[in-house]
Short mmCIF file of C-alpha atoms in Angstrom, two decimals:
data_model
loop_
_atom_site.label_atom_id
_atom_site.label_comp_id
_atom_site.label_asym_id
_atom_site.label_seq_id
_atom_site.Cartn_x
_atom_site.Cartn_y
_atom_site.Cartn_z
CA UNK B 1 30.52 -79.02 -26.60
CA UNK B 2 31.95 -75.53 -26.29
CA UNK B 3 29.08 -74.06 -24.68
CA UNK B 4 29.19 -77.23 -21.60
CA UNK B 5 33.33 -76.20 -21.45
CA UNK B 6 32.20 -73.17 -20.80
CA UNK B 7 29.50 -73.57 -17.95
CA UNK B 8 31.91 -76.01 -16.02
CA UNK B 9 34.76 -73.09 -16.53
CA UNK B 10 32.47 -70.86 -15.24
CA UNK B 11 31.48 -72.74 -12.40
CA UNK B 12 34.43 -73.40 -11.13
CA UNK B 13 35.36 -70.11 -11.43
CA UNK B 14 32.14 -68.83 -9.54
CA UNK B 15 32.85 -71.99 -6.45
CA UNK B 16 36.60 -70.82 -6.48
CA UNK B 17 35.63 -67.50 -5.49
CA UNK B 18 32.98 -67.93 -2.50
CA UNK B 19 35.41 -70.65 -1.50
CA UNK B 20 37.80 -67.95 -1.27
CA UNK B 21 35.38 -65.46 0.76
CA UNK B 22 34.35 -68.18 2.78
CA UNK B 23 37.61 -68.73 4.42
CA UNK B 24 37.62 -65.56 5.96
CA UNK B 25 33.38 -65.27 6.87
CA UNK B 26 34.03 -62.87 9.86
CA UNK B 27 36.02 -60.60 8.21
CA UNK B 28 34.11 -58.32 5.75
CA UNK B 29 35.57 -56.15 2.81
CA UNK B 30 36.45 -53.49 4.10
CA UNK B 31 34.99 -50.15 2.28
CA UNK B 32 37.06 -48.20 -0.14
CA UNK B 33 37.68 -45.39 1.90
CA UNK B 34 40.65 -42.97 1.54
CA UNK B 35 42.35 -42.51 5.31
CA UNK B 36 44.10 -39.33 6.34
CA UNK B 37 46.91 -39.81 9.41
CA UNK B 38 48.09 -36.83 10.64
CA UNK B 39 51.84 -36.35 11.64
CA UNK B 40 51.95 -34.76 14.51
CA UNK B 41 54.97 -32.15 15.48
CA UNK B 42 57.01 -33.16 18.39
CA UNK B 43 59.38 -29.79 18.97
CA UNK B 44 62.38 -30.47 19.92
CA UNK B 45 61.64 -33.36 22.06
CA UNK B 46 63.63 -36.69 20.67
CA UNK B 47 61.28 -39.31 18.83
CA UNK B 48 62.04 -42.90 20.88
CA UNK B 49 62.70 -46.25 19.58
CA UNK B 50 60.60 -47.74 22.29
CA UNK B 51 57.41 -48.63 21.14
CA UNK B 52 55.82 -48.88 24.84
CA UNK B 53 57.34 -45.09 25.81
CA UNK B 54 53.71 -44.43 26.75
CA UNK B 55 55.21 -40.70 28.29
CA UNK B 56 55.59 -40.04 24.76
CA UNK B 57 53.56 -42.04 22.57
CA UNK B 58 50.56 -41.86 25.30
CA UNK B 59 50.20 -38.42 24.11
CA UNK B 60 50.07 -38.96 20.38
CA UNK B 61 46.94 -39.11 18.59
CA UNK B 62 46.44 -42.06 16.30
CA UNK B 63 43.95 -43.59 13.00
CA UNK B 64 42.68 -46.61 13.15
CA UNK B 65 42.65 -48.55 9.98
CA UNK B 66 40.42 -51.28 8.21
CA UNK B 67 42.92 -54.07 6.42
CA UNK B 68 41.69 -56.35 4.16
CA UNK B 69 43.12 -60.11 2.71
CA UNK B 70 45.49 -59.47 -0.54
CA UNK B 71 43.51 -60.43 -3.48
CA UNK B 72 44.79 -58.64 -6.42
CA UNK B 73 47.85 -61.03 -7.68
CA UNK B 74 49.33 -64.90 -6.39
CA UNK B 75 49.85 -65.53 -3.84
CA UNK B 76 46.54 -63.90 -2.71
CA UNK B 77 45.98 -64.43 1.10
CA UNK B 78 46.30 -62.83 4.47
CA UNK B 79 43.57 -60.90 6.10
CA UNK B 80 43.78 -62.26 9.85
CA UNK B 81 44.50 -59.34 11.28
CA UNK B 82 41.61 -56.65 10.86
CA UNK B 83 42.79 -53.67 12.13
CA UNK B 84 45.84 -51.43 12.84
CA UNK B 85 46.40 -48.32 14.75
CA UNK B 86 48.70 -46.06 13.42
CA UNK B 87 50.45 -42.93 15.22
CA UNK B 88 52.69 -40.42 13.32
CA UNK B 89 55.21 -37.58 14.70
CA UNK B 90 58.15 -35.80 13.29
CA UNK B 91 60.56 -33.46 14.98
CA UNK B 92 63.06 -30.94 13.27
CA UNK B 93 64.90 -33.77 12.13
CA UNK B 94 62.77 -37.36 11.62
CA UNK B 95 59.68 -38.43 11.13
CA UNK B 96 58.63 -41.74 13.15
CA UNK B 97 55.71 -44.03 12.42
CA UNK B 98 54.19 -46.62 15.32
CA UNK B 99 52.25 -49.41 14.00
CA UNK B 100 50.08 -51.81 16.44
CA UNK B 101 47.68 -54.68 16.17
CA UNK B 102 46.48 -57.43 18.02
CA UNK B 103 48.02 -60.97 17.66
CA UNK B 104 47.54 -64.03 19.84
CA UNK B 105 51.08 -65.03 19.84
CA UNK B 106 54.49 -63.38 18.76
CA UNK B 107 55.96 -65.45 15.71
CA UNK B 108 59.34 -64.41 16.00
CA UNK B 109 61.97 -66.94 17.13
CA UNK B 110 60.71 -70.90 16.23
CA UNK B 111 62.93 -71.47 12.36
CA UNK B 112 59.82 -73.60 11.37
CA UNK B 113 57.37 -71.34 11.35
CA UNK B 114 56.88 -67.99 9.76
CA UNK B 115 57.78 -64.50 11.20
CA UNK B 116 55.57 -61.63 11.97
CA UNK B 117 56.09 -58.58 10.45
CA UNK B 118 54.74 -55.01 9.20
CA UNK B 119 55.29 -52.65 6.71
CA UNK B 120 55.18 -48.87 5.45
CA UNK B 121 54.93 -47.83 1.53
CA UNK B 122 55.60 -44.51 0.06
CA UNK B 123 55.82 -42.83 -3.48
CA UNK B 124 58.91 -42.01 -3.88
CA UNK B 125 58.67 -39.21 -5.88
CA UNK B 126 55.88 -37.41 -3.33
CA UNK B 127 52.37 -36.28 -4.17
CA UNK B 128 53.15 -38.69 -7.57
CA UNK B 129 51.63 -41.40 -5.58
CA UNK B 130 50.89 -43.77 -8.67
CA UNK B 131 49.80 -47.39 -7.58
CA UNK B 132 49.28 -48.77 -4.14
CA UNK B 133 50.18 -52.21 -4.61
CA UNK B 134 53.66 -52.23 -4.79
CA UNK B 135 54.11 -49.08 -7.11
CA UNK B 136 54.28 -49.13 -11.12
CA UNK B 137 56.17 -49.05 -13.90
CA UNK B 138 56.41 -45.55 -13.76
CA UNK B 139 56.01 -44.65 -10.19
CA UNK B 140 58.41 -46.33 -7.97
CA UNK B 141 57.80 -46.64 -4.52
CA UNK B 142 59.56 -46.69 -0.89
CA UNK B 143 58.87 -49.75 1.55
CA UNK B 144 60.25 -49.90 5.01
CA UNK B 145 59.72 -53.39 6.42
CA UNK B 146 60.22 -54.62 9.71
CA UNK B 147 60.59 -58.63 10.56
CA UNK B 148 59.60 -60.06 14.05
CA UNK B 149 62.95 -62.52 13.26
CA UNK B 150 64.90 -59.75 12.58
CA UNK B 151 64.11 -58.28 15.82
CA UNK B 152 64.68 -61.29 17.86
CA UNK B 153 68.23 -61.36 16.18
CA UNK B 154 69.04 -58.37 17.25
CA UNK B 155 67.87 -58.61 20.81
CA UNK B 156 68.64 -61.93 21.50
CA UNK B 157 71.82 -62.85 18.34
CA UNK B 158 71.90 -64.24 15.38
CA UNK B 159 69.51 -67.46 15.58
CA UNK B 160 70.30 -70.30 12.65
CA UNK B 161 69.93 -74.18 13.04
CA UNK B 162 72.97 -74.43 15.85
CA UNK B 163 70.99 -72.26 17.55
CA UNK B 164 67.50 -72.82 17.34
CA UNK B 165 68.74 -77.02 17.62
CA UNK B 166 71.49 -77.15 20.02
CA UNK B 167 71.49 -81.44 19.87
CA UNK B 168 71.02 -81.51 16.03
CA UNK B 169 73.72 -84.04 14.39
CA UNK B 170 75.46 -82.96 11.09
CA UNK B 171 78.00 -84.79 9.39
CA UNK B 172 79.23 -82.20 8.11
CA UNK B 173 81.10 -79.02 9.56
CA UNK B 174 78.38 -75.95 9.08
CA UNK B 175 81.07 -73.15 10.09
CA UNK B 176 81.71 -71.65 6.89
CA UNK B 177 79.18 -69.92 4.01
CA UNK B 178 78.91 -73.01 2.03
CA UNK B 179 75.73 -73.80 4.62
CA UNK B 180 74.44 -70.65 3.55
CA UNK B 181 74.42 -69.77 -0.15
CA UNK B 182 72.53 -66.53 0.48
CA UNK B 183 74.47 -65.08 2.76
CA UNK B 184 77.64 -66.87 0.72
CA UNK B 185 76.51 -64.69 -2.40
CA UNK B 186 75.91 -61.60 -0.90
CA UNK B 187 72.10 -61.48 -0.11
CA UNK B 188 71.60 -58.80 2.97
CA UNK B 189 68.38 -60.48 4.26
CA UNK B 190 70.29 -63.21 5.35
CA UNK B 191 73.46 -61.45 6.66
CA UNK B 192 74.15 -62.42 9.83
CA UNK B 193 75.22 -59.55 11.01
CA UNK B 194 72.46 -57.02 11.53
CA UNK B 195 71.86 -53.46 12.43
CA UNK B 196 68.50 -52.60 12.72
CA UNK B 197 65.39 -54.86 12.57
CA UNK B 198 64.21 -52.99 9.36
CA UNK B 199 64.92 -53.01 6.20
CA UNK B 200 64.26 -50.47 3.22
CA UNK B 201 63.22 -51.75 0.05
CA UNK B 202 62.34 -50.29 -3.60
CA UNK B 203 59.80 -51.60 -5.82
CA UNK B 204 58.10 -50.82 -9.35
CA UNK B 205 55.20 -53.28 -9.66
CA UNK B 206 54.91 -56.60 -8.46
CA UNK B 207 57.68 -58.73 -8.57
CA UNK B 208 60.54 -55.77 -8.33
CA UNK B 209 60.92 -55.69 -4.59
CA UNK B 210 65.19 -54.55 -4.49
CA UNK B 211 66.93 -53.86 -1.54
CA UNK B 212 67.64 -50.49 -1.56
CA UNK B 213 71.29 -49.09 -0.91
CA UNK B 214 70.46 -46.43 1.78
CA UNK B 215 69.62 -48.07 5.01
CA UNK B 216 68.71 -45.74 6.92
CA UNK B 217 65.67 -46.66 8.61
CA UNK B 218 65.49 -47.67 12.12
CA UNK B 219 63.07 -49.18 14.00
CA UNK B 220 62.29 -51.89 16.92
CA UNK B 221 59.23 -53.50 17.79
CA UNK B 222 57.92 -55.38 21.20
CA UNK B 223 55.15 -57.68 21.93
CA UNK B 224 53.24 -57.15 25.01
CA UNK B 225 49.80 -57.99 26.47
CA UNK B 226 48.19 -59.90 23.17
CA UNK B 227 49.63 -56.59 21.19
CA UNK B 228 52.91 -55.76 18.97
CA UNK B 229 54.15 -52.36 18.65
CA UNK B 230 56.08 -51.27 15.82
CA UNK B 231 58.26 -47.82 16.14
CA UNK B 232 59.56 -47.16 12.06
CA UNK B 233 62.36 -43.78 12.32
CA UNK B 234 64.02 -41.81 9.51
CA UNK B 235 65.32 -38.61 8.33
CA UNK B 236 62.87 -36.33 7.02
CA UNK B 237 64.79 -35.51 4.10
CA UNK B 238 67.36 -38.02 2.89
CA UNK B 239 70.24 -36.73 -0.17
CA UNK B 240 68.93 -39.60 -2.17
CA UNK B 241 66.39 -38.89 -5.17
CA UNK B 242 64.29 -41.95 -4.90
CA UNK B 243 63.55 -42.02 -1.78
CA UNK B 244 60.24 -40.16 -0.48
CA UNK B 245 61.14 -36.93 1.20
CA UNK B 246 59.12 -35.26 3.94
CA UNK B 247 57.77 -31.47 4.12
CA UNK B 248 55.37 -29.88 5.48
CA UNK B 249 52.65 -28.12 2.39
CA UNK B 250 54.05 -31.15 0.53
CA UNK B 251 51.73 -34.00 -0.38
CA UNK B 252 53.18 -37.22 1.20
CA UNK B 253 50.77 -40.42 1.15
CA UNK B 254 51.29 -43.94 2.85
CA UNK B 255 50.08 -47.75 2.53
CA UNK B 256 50.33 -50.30 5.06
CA UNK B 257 50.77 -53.91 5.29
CA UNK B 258 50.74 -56.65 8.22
CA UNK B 259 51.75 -60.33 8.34
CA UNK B 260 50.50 -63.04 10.64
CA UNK B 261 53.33 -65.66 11.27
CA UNK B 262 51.47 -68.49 12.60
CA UNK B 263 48.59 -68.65 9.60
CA UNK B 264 51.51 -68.78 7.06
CA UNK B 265 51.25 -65.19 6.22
CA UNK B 266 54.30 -64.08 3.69
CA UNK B 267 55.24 -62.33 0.53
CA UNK B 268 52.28 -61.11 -1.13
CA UNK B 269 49.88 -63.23 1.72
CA UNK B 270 49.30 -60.17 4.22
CA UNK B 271 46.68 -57.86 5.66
CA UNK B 272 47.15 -54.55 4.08
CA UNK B 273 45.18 -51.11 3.50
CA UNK B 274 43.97 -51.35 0.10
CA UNK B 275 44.06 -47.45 -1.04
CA UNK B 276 46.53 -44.98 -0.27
CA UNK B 277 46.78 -42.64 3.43
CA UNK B 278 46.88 -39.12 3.07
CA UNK B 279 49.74 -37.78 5.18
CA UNK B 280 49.22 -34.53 7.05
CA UNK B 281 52.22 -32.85 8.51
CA UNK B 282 51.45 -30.32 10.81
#
């Protein structure tokens, strides 16, 4: 009896997984390979917001990187998008990342549906680098993460049901908090006033993700031509201690993540790099 419980447990378990492969046949595991993006120097010249600033970005060399479907803790999913470009450049004063892959549609103002959205990791405590997925219990970790939604708020305002459903009946008034509890409780995602389209987050390990205190990333990101582009900006060097500092001769590492609104893509479902990036400042 045990041994036939076993078998069937065992084949399940065996079906589950090429099941699981098979939903994703023309995208291959990546390999493990260990990327290095250099961060170029700028001089003086300011870093733009502006993702398509092709004068400056035109002229910045980038990596091109191999993502793969998140499979190492529910809810596993993701890997639609295969690849993303990444370009790097710091002046005296910030460091700037631009993110872009290809995407069919921009997911980024219907309430229904699921945003798109992309992501940069770092140890916080610098050549520490500890786990990629989400950091550990002793090696916490900086995320800066940047929501299609978010950006269409901030371009275009605030969009919430009376918005997005102008002819919508209520019979109740939906003017004060009450309608929202998370923004009634404090929660900053859902603040409805916003000042840049990306947030900066701390995390320990799965399940730990904490809005962080300092917000001081900026960013903005633009769809154009089957495309998005994805400009992430901050100080090199911040007065906080847990948040990664950058220096040239210092180890600095990075991980990267992308979501694909329209397949459901969210939380832990994503297309992401699956080992640390060395980052070269030059």
């Amino acid at each position: 009896m045990k041994k036939t419980l076993l078998l069937i447990f065992f084949f399940v378990l065996v079906s589950h997984s090429v099941n699981a492969n098979a939903e994703h046949p023309e995208h291959p595991e990546p390999p493990s390979v260990t990327y290095t993006v250099s961060v170029e120097d700028a001089g003086n010249r300011e870093i733009p917001l502006d993702p398509f600033n092709m004068e400056f970005w035109g002229g910045v060399p980038g990596t091109d990187l191999l993502l793969e479907m998140q499979k190492v803790v529910r809810p596993m999913g993701g890997g639609t998008i295969h690849e993303l470009r990444v370009q790097a450049v710091h002046n005296a004063t910030s460091i700037a990342f631009l993110l872009e892959w290809k995407d069919d549609t921009p997911d980024w103002e219907n309430l229904l549906l699921y945003a798109d959205a992309a992501a940069v990791e770092f140890p916080s405590d610098g050549g520490e680098e500890g786990s990629a997925f989400m950091g550990d219990a002793a090696h916490m970790v900086n995320i800066w993460h940047w929501k299609a939604d978010w950006q269409r708020n901030m371009q275009g305002g605030f969009q919430d049901t009376r918005s997005a459903f102008p002819s919508m009946f209520s019979n109740y008034s939906t003017g004060d908090l009450m309608d929202n509890v998370a923004e009634a409780v404090g929660n900053p995602n859902s603040s409805r006033i916003q000042t840049s389209p990306v947030a900066a987050f701390l995390a320990k390990g799965f399940g730990t993700l904490t809005f962080n205190s300092y917000q001081n990333v900026r960013g903005r990101g633009d769809y154009r031509d089957g495309k998005w582009r994805v400009v992430f900006l901050r100080g090199l060097e911040t007065p906080s201690k847990i948040e990664a500092q950058f220096k040239k001769g210092v180890k600095n590492f990075a991980a990267f993540a992308v979501w694909d609104g329209k397949h459901r893509e969210r939380n832990g479902m994503k297309s992401f790099t699956k080992n640390w990036a060395h980052l070269i400042i030059k």
